[in-house]
XYZ file of N, CA and C in Angstrom:
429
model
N 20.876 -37.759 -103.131
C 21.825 -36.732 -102.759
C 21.728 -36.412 -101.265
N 20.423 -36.210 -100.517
C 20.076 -36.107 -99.154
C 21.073 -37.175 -98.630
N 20.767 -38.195 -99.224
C 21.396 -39.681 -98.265
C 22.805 -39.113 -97.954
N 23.168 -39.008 -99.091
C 25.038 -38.918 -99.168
C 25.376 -37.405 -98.166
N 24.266 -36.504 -98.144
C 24.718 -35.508 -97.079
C 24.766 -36.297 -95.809
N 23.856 -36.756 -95.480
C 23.650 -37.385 -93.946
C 24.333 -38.176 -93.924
N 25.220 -38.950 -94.751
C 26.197 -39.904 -94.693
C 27.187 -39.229 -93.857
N 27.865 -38.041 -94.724
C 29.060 -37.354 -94.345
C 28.647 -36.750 -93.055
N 27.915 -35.911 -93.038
C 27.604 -35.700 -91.626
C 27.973 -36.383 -90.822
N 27.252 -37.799 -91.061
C 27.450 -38.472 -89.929
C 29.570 -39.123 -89.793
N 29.498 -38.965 -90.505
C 31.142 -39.469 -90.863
C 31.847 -38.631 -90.051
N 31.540 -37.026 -90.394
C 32.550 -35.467 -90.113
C 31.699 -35.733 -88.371
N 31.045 -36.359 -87.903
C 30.760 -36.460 -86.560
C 31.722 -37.353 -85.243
N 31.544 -38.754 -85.870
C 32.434 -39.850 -85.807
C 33.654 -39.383 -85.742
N 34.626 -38.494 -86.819
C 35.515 -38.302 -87.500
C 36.430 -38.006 -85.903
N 36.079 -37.215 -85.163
C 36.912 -36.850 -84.228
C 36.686 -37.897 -82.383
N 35.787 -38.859 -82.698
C 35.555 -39.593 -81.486
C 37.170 -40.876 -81.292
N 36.946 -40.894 -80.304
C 38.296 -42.005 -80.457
C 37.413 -43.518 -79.921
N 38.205 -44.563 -80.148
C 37.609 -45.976 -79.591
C 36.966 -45.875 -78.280
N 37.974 -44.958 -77.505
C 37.753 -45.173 -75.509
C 36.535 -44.690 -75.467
N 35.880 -43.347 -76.227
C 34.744 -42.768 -76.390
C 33.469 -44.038 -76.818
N 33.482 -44.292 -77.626
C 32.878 -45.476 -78.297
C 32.346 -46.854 -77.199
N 33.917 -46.968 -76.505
C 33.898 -48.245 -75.653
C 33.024 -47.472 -74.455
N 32.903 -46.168 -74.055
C 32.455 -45.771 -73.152
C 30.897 -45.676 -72.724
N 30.529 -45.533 -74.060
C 29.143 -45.340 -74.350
C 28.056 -46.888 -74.585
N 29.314 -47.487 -75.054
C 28.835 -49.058 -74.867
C 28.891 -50.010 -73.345
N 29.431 -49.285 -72.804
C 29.497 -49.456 -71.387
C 28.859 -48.829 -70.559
N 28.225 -47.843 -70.902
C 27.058 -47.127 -70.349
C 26.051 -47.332 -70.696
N 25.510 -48.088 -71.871
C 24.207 -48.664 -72.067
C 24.218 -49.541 -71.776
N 24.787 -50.157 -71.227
C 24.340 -51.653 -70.920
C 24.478 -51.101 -69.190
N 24.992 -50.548 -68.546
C 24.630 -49.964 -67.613
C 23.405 -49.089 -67.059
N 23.091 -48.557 -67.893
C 21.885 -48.058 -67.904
C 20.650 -48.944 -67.874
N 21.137 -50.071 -68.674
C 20.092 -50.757 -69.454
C 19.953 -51.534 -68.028
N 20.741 -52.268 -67.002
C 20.853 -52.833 -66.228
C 19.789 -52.257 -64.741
N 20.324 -50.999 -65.213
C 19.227 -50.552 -63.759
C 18.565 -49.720 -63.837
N 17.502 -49.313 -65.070
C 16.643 -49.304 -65.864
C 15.769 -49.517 -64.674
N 15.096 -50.677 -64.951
C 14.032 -51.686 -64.494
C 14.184 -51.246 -62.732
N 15.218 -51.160 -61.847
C 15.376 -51.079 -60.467
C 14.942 -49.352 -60.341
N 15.447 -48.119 -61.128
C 15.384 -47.147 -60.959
C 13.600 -47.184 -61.120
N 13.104 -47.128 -62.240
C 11.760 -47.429 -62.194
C 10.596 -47.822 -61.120
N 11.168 -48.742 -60.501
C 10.588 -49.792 -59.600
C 10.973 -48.823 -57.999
N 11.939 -48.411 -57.794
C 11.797 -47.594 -56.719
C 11.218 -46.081 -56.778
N 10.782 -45.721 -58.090
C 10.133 -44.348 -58.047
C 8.622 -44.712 -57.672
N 8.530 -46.159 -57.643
C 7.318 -46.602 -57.827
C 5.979 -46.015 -56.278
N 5.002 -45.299 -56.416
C 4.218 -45.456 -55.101
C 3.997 -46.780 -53.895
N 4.067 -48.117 -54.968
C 4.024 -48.811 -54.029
C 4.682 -49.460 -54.544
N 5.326 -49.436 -53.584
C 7.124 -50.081 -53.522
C 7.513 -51.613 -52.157
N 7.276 -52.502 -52.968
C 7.122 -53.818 -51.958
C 9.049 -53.541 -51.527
N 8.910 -53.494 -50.040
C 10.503 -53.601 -49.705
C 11.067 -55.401 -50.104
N 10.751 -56.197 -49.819
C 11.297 -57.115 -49.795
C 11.652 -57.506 -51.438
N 10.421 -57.434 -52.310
C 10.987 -56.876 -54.149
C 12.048 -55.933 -54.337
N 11.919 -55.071 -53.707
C 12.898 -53.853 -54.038
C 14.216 -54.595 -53.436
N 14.547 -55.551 -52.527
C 15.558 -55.845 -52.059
C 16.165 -56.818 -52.773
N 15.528 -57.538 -53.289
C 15.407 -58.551 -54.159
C 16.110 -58.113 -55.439
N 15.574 -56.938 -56.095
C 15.949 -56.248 -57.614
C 17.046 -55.556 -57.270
N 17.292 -54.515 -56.300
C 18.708 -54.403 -55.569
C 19.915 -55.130 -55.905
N 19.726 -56.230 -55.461
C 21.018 -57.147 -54.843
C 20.725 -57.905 -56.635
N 20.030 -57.964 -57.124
C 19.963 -58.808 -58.606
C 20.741 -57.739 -59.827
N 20.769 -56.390 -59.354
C 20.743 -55.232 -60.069
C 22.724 -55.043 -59.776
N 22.990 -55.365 -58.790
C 24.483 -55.077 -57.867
C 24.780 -56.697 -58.724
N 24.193 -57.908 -58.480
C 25.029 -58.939 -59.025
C 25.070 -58.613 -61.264
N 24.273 -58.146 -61.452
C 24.399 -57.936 -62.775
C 25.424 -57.129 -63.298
N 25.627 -55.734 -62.239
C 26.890 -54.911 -62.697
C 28.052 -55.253 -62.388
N 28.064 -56.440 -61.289
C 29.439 -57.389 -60.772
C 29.565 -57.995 -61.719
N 29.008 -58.617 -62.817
C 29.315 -59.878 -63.528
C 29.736 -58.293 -65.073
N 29.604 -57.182 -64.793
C 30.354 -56.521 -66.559
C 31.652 -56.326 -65.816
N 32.297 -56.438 -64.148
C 33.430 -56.174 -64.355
C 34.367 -57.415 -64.394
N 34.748 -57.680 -65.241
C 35.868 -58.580 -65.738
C 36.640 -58.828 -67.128
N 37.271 -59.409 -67.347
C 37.957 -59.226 -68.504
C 37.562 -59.583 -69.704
N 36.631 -60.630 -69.320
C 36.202 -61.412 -70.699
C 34.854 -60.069 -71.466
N 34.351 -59.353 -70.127
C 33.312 -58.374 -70.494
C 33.663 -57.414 -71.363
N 35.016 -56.405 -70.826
C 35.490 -55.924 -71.598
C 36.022 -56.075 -72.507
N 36.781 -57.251 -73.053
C 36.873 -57.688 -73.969
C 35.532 -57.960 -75.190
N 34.714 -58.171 -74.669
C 32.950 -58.123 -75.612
C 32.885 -56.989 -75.721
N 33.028 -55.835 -74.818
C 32.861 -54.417 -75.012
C 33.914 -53.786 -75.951
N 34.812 -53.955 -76.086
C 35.755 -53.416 -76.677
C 35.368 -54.225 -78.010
N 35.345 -55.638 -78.330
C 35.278 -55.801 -79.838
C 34.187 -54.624 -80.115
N 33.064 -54.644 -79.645
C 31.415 -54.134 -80.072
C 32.337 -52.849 -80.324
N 32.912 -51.993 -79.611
C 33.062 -50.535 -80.038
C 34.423 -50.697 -81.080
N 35.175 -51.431 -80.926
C 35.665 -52.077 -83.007
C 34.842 -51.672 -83.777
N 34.251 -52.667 -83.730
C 33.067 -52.835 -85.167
C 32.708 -51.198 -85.220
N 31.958 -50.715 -84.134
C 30.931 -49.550 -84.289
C 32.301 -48.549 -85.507
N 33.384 -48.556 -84.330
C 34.335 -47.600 -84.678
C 34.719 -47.983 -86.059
N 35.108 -48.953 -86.740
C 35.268 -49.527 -88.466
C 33.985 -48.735 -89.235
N 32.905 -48.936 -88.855
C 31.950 -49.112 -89.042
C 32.167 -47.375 -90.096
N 32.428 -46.719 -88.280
C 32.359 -45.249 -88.556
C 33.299 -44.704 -90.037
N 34.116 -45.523 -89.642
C 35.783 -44.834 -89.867
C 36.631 -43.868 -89.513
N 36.510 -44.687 -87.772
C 37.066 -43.986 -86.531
C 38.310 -44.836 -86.143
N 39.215 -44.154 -85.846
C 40.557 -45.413 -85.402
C 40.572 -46.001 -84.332
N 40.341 -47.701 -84.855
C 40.158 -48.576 -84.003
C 41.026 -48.586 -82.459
N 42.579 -47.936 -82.812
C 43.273 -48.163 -81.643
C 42.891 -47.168 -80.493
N 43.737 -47.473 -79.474
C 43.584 -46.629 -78.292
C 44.775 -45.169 -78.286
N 44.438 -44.238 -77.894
C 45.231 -42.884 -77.881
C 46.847 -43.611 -76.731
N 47.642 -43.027 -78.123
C 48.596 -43.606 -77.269
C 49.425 -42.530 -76.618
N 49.843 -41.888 -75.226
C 50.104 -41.388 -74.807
C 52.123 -41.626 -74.208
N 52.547 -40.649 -74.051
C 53.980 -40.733 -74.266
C 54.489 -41.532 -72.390
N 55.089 -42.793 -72.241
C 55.216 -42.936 -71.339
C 56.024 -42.171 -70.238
N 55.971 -41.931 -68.623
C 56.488 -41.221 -68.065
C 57.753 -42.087 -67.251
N 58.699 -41.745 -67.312
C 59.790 -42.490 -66.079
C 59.597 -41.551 -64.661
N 59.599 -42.241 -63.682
C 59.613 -41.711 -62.466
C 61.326 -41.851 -61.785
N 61.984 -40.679 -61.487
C 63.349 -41.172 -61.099
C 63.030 -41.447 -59.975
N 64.165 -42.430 -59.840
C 64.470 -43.338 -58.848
C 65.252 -42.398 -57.839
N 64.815 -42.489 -56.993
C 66.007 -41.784 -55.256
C 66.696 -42.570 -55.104
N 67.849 -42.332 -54.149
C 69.458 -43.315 -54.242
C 68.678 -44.155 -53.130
N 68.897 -45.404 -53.001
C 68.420 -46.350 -51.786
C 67.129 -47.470 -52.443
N 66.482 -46.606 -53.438
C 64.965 -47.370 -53.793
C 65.598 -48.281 -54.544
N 64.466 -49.487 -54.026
C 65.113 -51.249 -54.866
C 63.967 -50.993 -56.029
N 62.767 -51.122 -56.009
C 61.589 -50.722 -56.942
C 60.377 -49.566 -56.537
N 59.642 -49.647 -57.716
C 58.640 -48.400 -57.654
C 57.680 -48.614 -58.649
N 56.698 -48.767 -58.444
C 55.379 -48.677 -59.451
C 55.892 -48.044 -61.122
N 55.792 -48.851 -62.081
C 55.718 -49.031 -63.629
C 54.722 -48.110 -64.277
N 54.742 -46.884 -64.548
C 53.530 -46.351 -65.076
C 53.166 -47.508 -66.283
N 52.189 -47.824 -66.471
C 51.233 -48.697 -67.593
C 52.068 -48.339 -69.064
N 52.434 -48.993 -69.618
C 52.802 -48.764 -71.441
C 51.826 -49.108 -72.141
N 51.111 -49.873 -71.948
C 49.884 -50.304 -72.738
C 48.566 -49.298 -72.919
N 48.421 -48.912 -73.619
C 47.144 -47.948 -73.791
C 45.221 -48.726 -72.814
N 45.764 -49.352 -74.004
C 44.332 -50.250 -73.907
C 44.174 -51.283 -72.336
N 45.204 -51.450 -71.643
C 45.146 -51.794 -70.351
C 45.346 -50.252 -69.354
N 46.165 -49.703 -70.111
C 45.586 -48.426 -68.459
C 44.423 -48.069 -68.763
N 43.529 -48.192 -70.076
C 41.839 -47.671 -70.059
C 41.525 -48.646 -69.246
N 41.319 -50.203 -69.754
C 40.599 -51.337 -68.591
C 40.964 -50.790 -67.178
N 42.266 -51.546 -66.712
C 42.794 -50.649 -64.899
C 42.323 -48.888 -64.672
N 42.491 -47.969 -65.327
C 42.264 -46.844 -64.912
C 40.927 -45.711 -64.799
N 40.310 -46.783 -66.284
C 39.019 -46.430 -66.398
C 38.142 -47.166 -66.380
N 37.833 -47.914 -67.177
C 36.762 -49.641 -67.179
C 36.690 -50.016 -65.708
N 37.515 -50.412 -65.256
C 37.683 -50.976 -63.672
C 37.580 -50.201 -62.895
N 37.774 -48.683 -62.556
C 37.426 -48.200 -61.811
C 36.049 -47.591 -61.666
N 35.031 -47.523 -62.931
C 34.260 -46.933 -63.549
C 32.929 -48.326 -62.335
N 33.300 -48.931 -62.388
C 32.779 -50.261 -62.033
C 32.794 -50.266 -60.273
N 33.601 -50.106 -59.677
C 33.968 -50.359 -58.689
C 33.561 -48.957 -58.239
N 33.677 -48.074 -58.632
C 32.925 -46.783 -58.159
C 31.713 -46.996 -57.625
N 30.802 -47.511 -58.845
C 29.403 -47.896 -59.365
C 28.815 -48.568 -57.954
N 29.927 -50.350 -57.826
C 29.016 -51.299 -57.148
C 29.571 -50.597 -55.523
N 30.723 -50.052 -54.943
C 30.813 -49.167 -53.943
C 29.504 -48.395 -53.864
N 29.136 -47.311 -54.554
C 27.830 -46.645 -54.539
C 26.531 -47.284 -54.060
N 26.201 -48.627 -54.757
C 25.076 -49.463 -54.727
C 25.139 -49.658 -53.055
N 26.415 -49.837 -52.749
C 26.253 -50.841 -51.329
C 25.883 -49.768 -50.343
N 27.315 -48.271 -50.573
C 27.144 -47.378 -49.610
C 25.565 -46.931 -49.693
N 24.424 -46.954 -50.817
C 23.345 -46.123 -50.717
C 21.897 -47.263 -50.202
N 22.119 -48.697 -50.702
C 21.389 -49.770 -50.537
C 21.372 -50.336 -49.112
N 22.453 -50.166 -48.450
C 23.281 -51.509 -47.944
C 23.342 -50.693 -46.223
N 23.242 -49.177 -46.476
C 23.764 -48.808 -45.175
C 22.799 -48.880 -43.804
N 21.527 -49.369 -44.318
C 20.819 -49.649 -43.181
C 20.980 -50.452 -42.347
């Protein structure tokens, strides 16, 4: 009977997370998990610079290689499954598209995104990334 409480619990928890949540958190552990080992290593007392430069630039090429498509695509199945798993809805929150009017003279103008699951990759995934390896360089790099 315990089991089946902690079941639901855990269900009525899940119950209100969406996929992007899911995909987010799976994208943050493996981020975490990535510079783990570098954060460690520079709290360290003795701290070899030329190692530390070394785990740096190994730490910046590891978070370069989660931004791309095929990554998120691995990331997104993994938070599928989790989300099935839960019995959380697999899709992405679909939000009502916006038209931007056109002024008399304009030939074109930027497409707000229709796709859910590509304005998360472009708006969030990708920028989430590029924030990140910007950071690494501006805080590593500026000497």
């Amino acid at each position: 009977m315990a089991r089946h409480h902690k079941r639901l619990q855990k269900q009525l928890v899940y119950s209100d997370m969406l996929v992007e949540f899911i995909l987010l958190l799976e994208v943050w552990e493996e981020i975490l998990s990535n510079t783990f080992s570098l954060s460690n290593y520079l709290q360290n007392s003795a701290v070899d610079i030329a190692l530390a430069a070394r785990m740096i630039q190994s730490t910046i090429t590891s978070v370069k290689a989660l931004r791309n498509d095929d990554a998120f695509k691995t990331k997104l199945k993994r938070a599928k499954e989790i989300a099935m798993e839960e019995c959380v809805n697999t899709s992405f929150e679909v939000e009502r598209v916006r038209h931007r009017k056109k002024m008399p003279g304009e030939t074109s103008f930027d497409e707000p995104i229709a796709d859910s699951e590509r304005k998360f990759k472009t708006q969030v995934y990708f920028a989430l990334f590029d924030t990140l390896i910007q950071e690494f360089n501006i805080r590593f790099f500026r000497f």
